[in-house]
Coordinates of C-alpha atoms and ligand atoms in Angstrom, one line a residue:
G1 CA 121.5 62.9 121.7
F2 CA 122.6 65.4 124.5
L3 CA 119.3 66.0 126.3
P4 CA 117.2 63.7 128.3
F5 CA 114.1 62.0 127.0
V6 CA 111.4 60.0 128.6
I7 CA 109.7 56.8 127.3
D8 CA 106.5 55.8 128.9
F9 CA 106.3 52.0 128.8
T10 CA 103.4 51.6 131.2
E11 CA 101.3 49.9 128.5
T12 CA 104.0 47.4 127.4
V13 CA 105.6 46.4 130.7
H14 CA 104.6 43.0 132.3
P15 CA 104.2 43.5 136.0
G16 CA 105.8 40.8 138.1
A17 CA 107.7 39.3 135.2
V18 CA 111.3 39.9 134.0
N19 CA 111.2 42.7 131.4
H20 CA 114.0 43.5 129.0
L21 CA 114.5 47.2 128.0
V22 CA 116.5 47.4 124.8
I23 CA 117.8 50.8 123.7
K24 CA 119.4 51.2 120.3
A25 CA 121.8 54.1 120.0
N26 CA 122.8 55.6 116.7
N27 CA 125.6 58.1 116.1
E28 CA 125.2 58.6 112.4
L29 CA 125.5 62.3 111.5
S30 CA 123.6 64.2 108.9
E31 CA 122.8 67.8 107.9
S32 CA 119.3 67.6 109.1
T33 CA 120.2 66.6 112.7
L34 CA 122.4 68.2 115.3
P35 CA 125.4 68.2 115.6
C36 CA 126.0 68.3 111.8
G37 CA 128.1 66.0 109.7
T38 CA 127.8 63.2 107.3
V39 CA 128.5 59.5 106.9
K40 CA 130.9 57.8 104.6
D41 CA 130.6 54.3 103.3
L42 CA 133.9 52.5 102.9
Q43 CA 134.5 50.0 100.2
N44 CA 134.7 47.2 102.7
G45 CA 131.1 47.9 103.7
R46 CA 131.9 49.7 106.9
R47 CA 130.1 53.0 107.6
I48 CA 131.8 55.7 109.4
A49 CA 130.7 59.1 110.8
T50 CA 132.4 62.2 109.3
P51 CA 131.8 65.1 111.7
Y52 CA 131.8 68.7 110.6
F53 CA 133.2 69.5 114.0
D54 CA 136.4 69.1 116.1
F55 CA 135.5 66.6 118.8
F56 CA 135.3 62.9 118.9
N57 CA 131.8 61.6 117.9
Y58 CA 131.4 59.1 120.8
A59 CA 128.6 56.5 120.5
G60 CA 126.5 54.6 122.9
I61 CA 124.9 55.7 126.2
H62 CA 127.0 58.1 128.3
R63 CA 124.5 59.4 130.9
S64 CA 122.5 57.9 133.7
V65 CA 119.3 56.0 132.8
F66 CA 116.5 56.0 135.5
L67 CA 113.5 53.9 135.9
V68 CA 110.8 56.1 137.3
T69 CA 107.4 55.3 138.7
K70 CA 105.0 58.2 139.2
P71 CA 101.6 58.5 140.9
K72 CA 98.8 59.4 138.5
E73 CA 98.6 62.9 140.1
C74 CA 102.1 64.1 140.0
I75 CA 104.4 67.1 139.7
I76 CA 105.5 67.5 136.1
D77 CA 107.6 70.7 136.1
F78 CA 108.3 73.9 137.9
D79 CA 110.1 77.2 137.4
T80 CA 111.1 80.2 139.4
N81 CA 111.9 83.8 138.9
Y82 CA 113.4 86.4 141.2
E83 CA 113.1 90.0 142.1
L84 CA 115.5 91.7 144.6
K85 CA 114.0 94.3 146.9
G86 CA 116.8 95.9 148.9
S87 CA 118.0 93.2 151.3
D88 CA 114.9 91.1 150.6
A89 CA 113.7 89.1 147.6
E90 CA 110.6 87.7 146.0
V91 CA 110.6 84.2 144.5
R92 CA 107.8 83.7 142.0
Y93 CA 107.1 80.1 141.2
K94 CA 104.9 78.2 138.8
I95 CA 104.2 74.5 139.1
I96 CA 102.8 72.2 136.4
T97 CA 100.9 69.1 137.7
S98 CA 99.2 66.3 135.8
Q99 CA 95.8 66.9 137.5
D100 CA 94.1 69.7 139.3
S101 CA 92.3 67.9 142.1
S102 CA 94.6 68.3 145.1
R103 CA 96.4 71.1 147.0
V104 CA 99.9 72.2 145.9
V105 CA 102.1 73.3 148.9
V106 CA 105.5 74.9 148.3
T107 CA 108.0 75.4 151.1
L108 CA 111.3 77.3 150.9
L109 CA 114.0 76.0 153.2
D110 CA 117.4 77.6 153.9
A111 CA 120.7 75.8 153.6
Q112 CA 120.4 74.6 157.2
G113 CA 116.9 73.2 156.5
Y114 CA 114.9 75.8 158.4
Q115 CA 111.6 76.9 156.8
V116 CA 111.8 80.4 155.3
Q117 CA 108.3 80.6 153.8
Q118 CA 105.4 78.5 152.6
A119 CA 102.8 79.2 150.0
E120 CA 99.9 77.4 148.4
G121 CA 98.8 77.0 144.8
K122 CA 100.4 76.3 141.5
E123 CA 101.5 79.9 141.0
N124 CA 102.4 82.2 143.8
T125 CA 105.2 84.3 145.4
L126 CA 107.4 83.6 148.4
S127 CA 108.9 86.5 150.2
V128 CA 112.4 86.1 151.6
E129 CA 113.6 88.6 154.2
Q130 CA 117.4 89.2 154.5
V131 CA 118.0 87.0 151.5
H132 CA 121.2 85.1 151.0
L133 CA 122.0 85.7 147.4
W134 CA 123.6 83.2 145.0
R135 CA 126.8 85.0 144.2
V136 CA 129.5 84.2 141.7
R137 CA 132.0 81.9 143.3
K138 CA 130.1 82.4 146.6
A139 CA 127.0 80.3 146.1
Y140 CA 124.1 80.0 148.5
L141 CA 121.4 77.5 147.7
Y142 CA 117.9 77.2 149.1
N143 CA 115.7 74.1 148.9
L144 CA 112.4 74.4 147.2
K145 CA 110.1 71.6 148.4
I146 CA 107.0 71.1 146.2
Q147 CA 104.2 68.8 147.5
I148 CA 100.9 67.7 146.2
Q149 CA 98.7 67.1 149.3
N150 CA 95.3 65.4 149.5
E151 CA 93.9 65.7 153.0
N152 CA 97.0 65.1 155.0
E153 CA 98.5 62.6 152.6
I154 CA 101.4 63.5 150.4
V155 CA 100.6 62.4 146.9
D156 CA 103.8 63.5 145.2
E157 CA 106.9 65.5 146.3
Y158 CA 109.8 67.0 144.5
E159 CA 112.8 68.9 146.0
A160 CA 115.2 71.1 144.1
K161 CA 118.0 73.4 145.1
I162 CA 117.6 77.0 143.8
G163 CA 119.8 80.0 144.0
I164 CA 118.3 83.5 144.3
R165 CA 120.0 85.8 141.9
T166 CA 119.3 88.1 139.0
I167 CA 121.0 88.4 135.6
R168 CA 120.9 91.5 133.4
I169 CA 122.9 93.0 130.6
D170 CA 123.3 96.8 130.9
G171 CA 125.2 98.4 128.1
T172 CA 128.5 96.6 127.9
K173 CA 128.2 95.1 131.4
I174 CA 127.0 91.7 132.5
L175 CA 125.3 92.2 135.9
V176 CA 124.7 89.4 138.4
N177 CA 122.6 90.8 141.3
E178 CA 123.2 94.2 139.7
E179 CA 127.0 93.9 140.1
P180 CA 129.3 93.7 137.0
V181 CA 131.1 90.4 136.4
Y182 CA 134.1 89.8 134.1
L183 CA 133.9 86.3 132.8
K184 CA 137.1 84.2 133.3
G185 CA 137.3 80.6 132.4
F186 CA 137.1 78.0 129.7
G187 CA 135.4 76.3 126.9
K188 CA 135.2 72.7 127.9
H189 CA 134.3 69.3 126.7
E190 CA 132.9 66.2 128.3
D191 CA 135.9 64.1 127.7
F192 CA 138.3 62.0 129.6
D193 CA 140.7 59.2 128.9
L194 CA 139.1 55.7 129.1
L195 CA 135.7 57.2 130.1
G196 CA 135.1 59.2 126.9
R197 CA 132.1 61.5 127.5
A198 CA 130.6 59.5 130.4
F199 CA 129.9 61.5 133.5
N200 CA 132.2 60.7 136.4
Y201 CA 132.1 62.6 139.8
S202 CA 135.8 62.3 140.3
V203 CA 136.6 63.9 137.0
A204 CA 134.1 66.6 137.5
K205 CA 135.4 67.3 141.0
R206 CA 139.0 67.5 139.6
D207 CA 137.8 69.8 136.9
F208 CA 136.1 72.2 139.3
E209 CA 139.2 72.2 141.6
C210 CA 141.4 73.0 138.7
M211 CA 139.1 75.7 137.5
K212 CA 139.0 77.2 141.0
W213 CA 142.7 77.0 141.3
T214 CA 143.1 79.2 138.2
N215 CA 140.6 81.7 139.7
A216 CA 138.1 81.1 137.0
N217 CA 134.4 81.9 137.4
C218 CA 132.7 80.6 134.2
F219 CA 132.7 78.0 131.5
R220 CA 130.8 77.3 128.3
T221 CA 129.3 73.8 127.7
S222 CA 130.9 73.8 124.3
H223 CA 129.4 72.3 122.1
Y224 CA 126.4 70.6 123.6
P225 CA 124.4 70.5 126.8
Y226 CA 126.4 68.4 129.4
A227 CA 125.1 65.9 131.9
E228 CA 122.9 67.7 134.4
E229 CA 125.3 66.8 137.2
W230 CA 127.8 69.4 135.8
Y231 CA 125.2 72.1 136.4
S232 CA 124.3 71.1 139.9
F233 CA 128.1 71.1 140.7
A234 CA 128.3 74.6 139.2
D235 CA 125.3 75.7 141.3
E236 CA 127.2 74.6 144.4
E237 CA 130.5 76.2 143.4
G238 CA 129.1 79.5 142.2
F239 CA 130.3 79.1 138.6
L240 CA 128.5 80.8 135.7
I241 CA 127.6 78.7 132.7
I242 CA 127.0 79.6 129.1
D243 CA 124.8 76.7 128.2
E244 CA 125.2 75.6 124.5
V245 CA 122.8 73.7 122.2
P246 CA 124.6 71.1 120.0
A247 CA 124.3 73.4 116.9
V248 CA 127.9 72.9 115.8
G249 CA 129.2 72.0 112.3
M250 CA 126.9 74.3 110.4
M251 CA 129.4 74.6 107.6
R252 CA 129.9 72.1 104.9
S253 CA 133.5 71.1 105.6
T254 CA 135.0 68.4 107.7
R255 CA 137.6 70.9 108.9
N256 CA 135.5 74.0 109.1
F257 CA 137.4 75.3 112.1
A258 CA 140.5 75.5 110.1
K259 CA 139.0 76.5 106.8
A260 CA 136.8 79.2 108.2
G261 CA 139.7 80.5 110.4
Q262 CA 141.6 81.2 107.2
G263 CA 138.7 82.9 105.5
G264 CA 137.5 79.9 103.4
F265 CA 133.9 80.2 102.2
T266 CA 131.7 77.7 103.8
A267 CA 128.0 77.9 102.6
F268 CA 125.4 76.0 104.5
F269 CA 121.9 77.4 104.7
Q270 CA 120.9 77.0 101.1
T271 CA 119.9 73.3 100.9
D272 CA 116.6 71.4 101.0
T273 CA 117.3 69.9 104.4
V274 CA 117.4 73.3 106.2
P275 CA 113.7 73.3 107.2
Q276 CA 114.2 69.9 108.8
L277 CA 117.3 71.1 110.6
L278 CA 115.6 74.3 111.8
K279 CA 112.8 72.2 113.4
K280 CA 115.4 70.0 115.2
H281 CA 117.4 73.0 116.3
C282 CA 114.3 74.7 117.8
H283 CA 113.3 71.5 119.5
Q284 CA 116.7 71.1 121.1
V285 CA 116.7 74.7 122.3
E286 CA 113.4 73.9 123.8
E287 CA 114.6 70.8 125.6
M288 CA 117.8 72.5 126.8
I289 CA 115.9 75.5 128.3
Q290 CA 113.3 73.2 129.8
R291 CA 116.0 71.1 131.5
D292 CA 118.3 73.9 132.6
K293 CA 116.0 76.8 133.4
N294 CA 116.2 76.4 137.2
H295 CA 120.0 76.2 137.6
P296 CA 121.3 79.5 139.0
S297 CA 124.7 78.8 137.4
V298 CA 123.2 79.0 133.9
F299 CA 123.2 82.7 133.1
A300 CA 123.0 82.6 129.3
F301 CA 122.1 80.2 126.5
S302 CA 124.3 79.9 123.4
L303 CA 122.3 78.8 120.3
F304 CA 125.1 78.0 118.0
N305 CA 128.9 77.5 117.6
E306 CA 130.6 78.8 114.5
P307 CA 128.0 78.5 111.8
E308 CA 128.1 80.1 108.4
T309 CA 126.7 83.6 109.1
T310 CA 127.4 85.7 106.1
S311 CA 124.3 85.0 104.0
K312 CA 120.7 86.3 104.2
E313 CA 119.6 82.6 104.5
A314 CA 121.8 82.3 107.7
H315 CA 120.1 85.4 109.1
D316 CA 116.6 84.2 108.4
Y317 CA 117.4 80.8 109.9
F318 CA 118.8 82.1 113.2
A319 CA 116.2 84.9 113.5
K320 CA 113.7 82.0 113.8
V321 CA 115.8 80.1 116.4
F322 CA 116.3 83.2 118.5
E323 CA 112.6 84.2 118.3
H324 CA 111.6 80.7 119.5
A325 CA 114.2 80.7 122.3
R326 CA 113.0 84.1 123.6
S327 CA 109.6 82.7 124.2
L328 CA 110.8 79.8 126.4
D329 CA 112.9 81.0 129.3
P330 CA 110.9 82.1 132.4
Q331 CA 114.0 84.0 133.6
K332 CA 114.6 85.7 130.2
R333 CA 118.3 85.1 130.3
P334 CA 120.6 86.6 127.6
L335 CA 120.9 84.7 124.3
T336 CA 124.0 84.4 122.3
G337 CA 126.1 82.2 120.0
A338 CA 129.8 81.8 119.2
L339 CA 131.0 83.4 116.0
E340 CA 134.1 82.4 114.1
K341 CA 136.5 84.5 112.0
N342 CA 134.3 84.7 108.9
S343 CA 131.7 86.5 111.0
A344 CA 133.5 89.8 110.6
P345 CA 131.8 93.0 111.6
E346 CA 131.0 94.0 108.0
L347 CA 129.9 90.5 106.8
C348 CA 128.1 88.8 109.7
Q349 CA 124.3 88.8 109.4
V350 CA 123.7 87.1 112.8
Y351 CA 125.5 89.1 115.6
M352 CA 122.6 91.6 115.8
L353 CA 120.4 88.8 117.2
C354 CA 122.7 88.2 120.2
D355 CA 122.3 90.0 123.6
F356 CA 126.1 89.8 123.9
I357 CA 128.6 88.9 121.3
C358 CA 130.8 85.9 121.6
L359 CA 133.9 85.7 119.4
N360 CA 136.1 82.6 118.7
R361 CA 139.4 84.0 117.5
Y362 CA 142.8 82.4 116.7
Y363 CA 145.0 85.4 115.7
G364 CA 148.5 84.0 116.3
W365 CA 147.5 80.4 115.7
Y366 CA 145.4 79.7 112.6
I367 CA 146.2 83.3 111.5
S368 CA 149.8 84.5 111.4
G369 CA 151.1 82.0 113.9
G370 CA 154.6 81.6 115.3
A371 CA 157.2 84.1 114.1
E372 CA 154.4 86.1 112.5
I373 CA 152.7 86.8 115.9
A374 CA 153.4 90.6 115.6
D375 CA 151.3 90.7 112.4
A376 CA 148.6 88.6 114.2
E377 CA 148.3 91.3 116.8
I378 CA 147.9 94.0 114.2
K379 CA 145.2 92.0 112.3
F380 CA 143.5 91.3 115.6
R381 CA 143.5 95.0 116.7
D382 CA 142.2 95.9 113.2
E383 CA 139.2 93.7 113.6
M384 CA 138.5 94.9 117.1
D385 CA 138.7 98.5 115.9
R386 CA 136.1 97.7 113.3
W387 CA 133.8 96.2 116.0
A388 CA 134.4 99.3 118.1
E389 CA 133.4 101.6 115.3
K390 CA 130.0 99.9 115.3
R391 CA 129.3 101.2 118.8
L392 CA 127.1 98.3 119.5
N393 CA 127.0 99.0 123.3
V394 CA 126.8 95.3 124.2
P395 CA 129.4 93.1 126.0
F396 CA 131.9 91.1 124.0
I397 CA 133.2 87.8 125.3
F398 CA 136.0 85.8 123.8
T399 CA 134.6 82.2 123.9
E400 CA 137.6 80.7 122.2
F401 CA 141.3 81.6 121.8
G402 CA 144.2 79.2 122.2
T403 CA 147.1 77.3 120.7
D404 CA 147.8 73.6 120.4
T405 CA 150.6 72.9 122.9
L406 CA 152.4 69.7 123.6
T407 CA 153.0 69.4 127.3
G408 CA 156.7 69.3 128.1
Q409 CA 157.7 70.8 124.7
H410 CA 160.0 73.7 125.6
N411 CA 161.6 76.0 123.1
L412 CA 163.3 79.3 123.4
P413 CA 162.4 81.4 121.5
G414 CA 158.9 80.0 121.7
I415 CA 157.8 78.2 118.6
M416 CA 154.3 76.9 117.8
W417 CA 153.3 73.9 119.8
S418 CA 155.7 74.8 122.7
E419 CA 154.6 75.8 126.2
E420 CA 156.6 79.1 125.7
Y421 CA 154.5 79.9 122.6
Q422 CA 151.2 79.3 124.4
Q423 CA 152.2 81.9 127.0
E424 CA 153.4 84.4 124.4
Y425 CA 150.1 83.9 122.6
Y426 CA 148.1 84.4 125.7
D427 CA 150.0 87.6 126.6
M428 CA 149.4 89.0 123.2
N429 CA 145.7 88.2 123.4
F430 CA 145.3 89.6 126.8
A431 CA 146.9 92.9 125.8
V432 CA 144.4 93.2 123.0
F433 CA 141.4 92.3 125.2
D434 CA 142.5 94.9 127.8
S435 CA 142.5 97.6 125.1
Y436 CA 138.7 97.5 124.6
D437 CA 136.4 98.2 127.5
F438 CA 133.5 96.4 125.9
V439 CA 135.4 93.1 126.3
Q440 CA 133.9 91.6 129.4
G441 CA 135.2 88.1 129.4
E442 CA 137.7 85.5 128.3
L443 CA 137.0 81.8 128.1
T444 CA 140.1 80.1 126.7
W445 CA 140.1 77.2 124.3
N446 CA 140.3 74.7 125.9
F447 CA 140.2 73.7 129.6
A448 CA 141.9 70.4 128.8
D449 CA 143.3 68.4 125.8
F450 CA 140.5 66.3 124.2
A451 CA 139.8 63.6 121.7
T452 CA 138.9 64.5 118.1
S453 CA 138.7 62.6 114.8
E454 CA 142.0 61.6 113.6
G455 CA 143.7 63.6 110.8
V456 CA 146.7 65.6 109.8
M457 CA 145.7 68.5 112.0
R458 CA 145.4 66.6 115.2
V459 CA 148.0 64.5 117.0
N460 CA 145.9 62.1 119.1
G461 CA 143.4 64.8 119.7
N462 CA 143.2 68.6 120.1
K463 CA 146.1 69.9 122.3
K464 CA 144.8 73.4 123.1
G465 CA 144.2 72.4 126.7
V466 CA 145.5 74.6 129.5
F467 CA 145.5 71.3 131.3
T468 CA 146.5 68.0 129.9
R469 CA 143.9 65.4 129.3
E470 CA 144.9 63.9 132.7
R471 CA 144.2 67.3 134.2
Q472 CA 147.7 68.5 135.0
P473 CA 148.7 72.1 134.4
K474 CA 150.7 73.2 131.4
T475 CA 152.8 76.3 132.0
S476 CA 150.1 78.7 130.8
A477 CA 147.8 77.5 133.6
Y478 CA 150.0 79.6 135.9
V479 CA 149.7 82.6 133.6
L480 CA 145.9 82.4 133.8
K481 CA 146.0 81.9 137.5
K482 CA 148.1 85.0 138.0
R483 CA 146.0 87.2 135.7
W484 CA 142.7 86.0 137.0
E485 CA 143.7 86.6 140.6
T486 CA 143.2 90.3 140.1
K487 CA 141.2 90.6 136.9
Ligands
LIG1 C1 136.9 76.3 116.8 C2 135.9 75.3 117.2 C3 136.4 74.2 118.2 C4 137.7 73.7 117.8 C5 138.7 74.9 117.7 C6 140.1 74.4 117.4 O1 134.7 75.9 117.7 O2 135.4 73.2 118.3 O3 138.2 72.7 118.6 O4 138.3 75.8 116.8 O5 140.5 74.5 116.2 O6 136.8 76.6 115.5 O7 140.9 74.0 118.2

């Protein structure tokens, strides 16, 4: 439901007549589709979705629908890969076309539209002298023009913006163009009042401006791949993206985020439907990488959010997902997934599959919140010491930490749900992060307040936003802005 699909209706369409295209959307949840959940039949006959995850399960069509006509001989796909050579770079490309009869011509244009290089063939290399690199928060985009030519006629043409940059993990560092980057930013949602999850340029523009204002450089597309416009925007703005597949809710509990956060057992990978789920999961990873592989902003793929990870079955399941994902990305980006509290250093059977480790932690909220925050810090440091003892020599990123905060709720001393407490909580978390040099990033939960299912845990949605749902700052936004100015 979060990735594009194509339906070829060449055979059924009536040329010259009025045609009706009817699309039926279904938001029923199950344990053999992603994201996971179930349905409940009410006594009055109504059927409702019961998510195993903490965001509203919107229905209907939220993304653009395009009617496309293509020539018989057409460009189907392309990918690029980069190598830096001093101040120059090589762009290796591969093009897939539907037929082989004509010439493929590829032209690289700079941001002003001047031709940099041209090459022929479906697979070749373009050399770029004095390259303008795509840098974090200082993007530079080239235009890649692909043409199928027959004699002097252009049979098909496709243009895409590309950013020349490399990504590599080296020990505990994340390197972009061989330079270390500390990730600063947010877990987000596609969510806005009245619009739900529908993509809207004004909302996206506001979100990027707010993120830039806080000095952020990264976000995670929690918990599903977003509309592609988000990625193009990030390409332009020089934001890094952890691109996440909709593998969320892989615990059998409608409140797994709360239950697991408190150490509750949440078995999942032992049922008959698991092989079916695995197939769907691998397929969605495939579609996500296929769609997003050419965006310079995408620097890593996240293959899950907070699944059950403590059983051998969980390990075997994810080993297959990772193995499959590793075969798909031409740029061989790092792979990861977000781990919740139960995935402790001694218990987790999945972290070893990840190129860098992402932790979602709520010490001071779901664990020892409010007046107990001093204990929360001790527990947090204890867990971090246990990770440190493992000497994994990989970067650790916090992909979630935060408190529900009612905007305008002020209390001294800070109590849970107040703006003062959100600051106190962040200060404690930052002190812990700064004590471990393998911590290489912090993405708070969440950028903005968002809609969820109703229930006793949520007051008209999740209020962990640093911004309100209307995208106005809570006090803690200033705390982040100040910290990230120099971090
Ligand atoms: C985490 C989930 C996220 C929730 C968050 C929370 O990954 O989707 O919204 O907790 O409780 O467990 O706010």
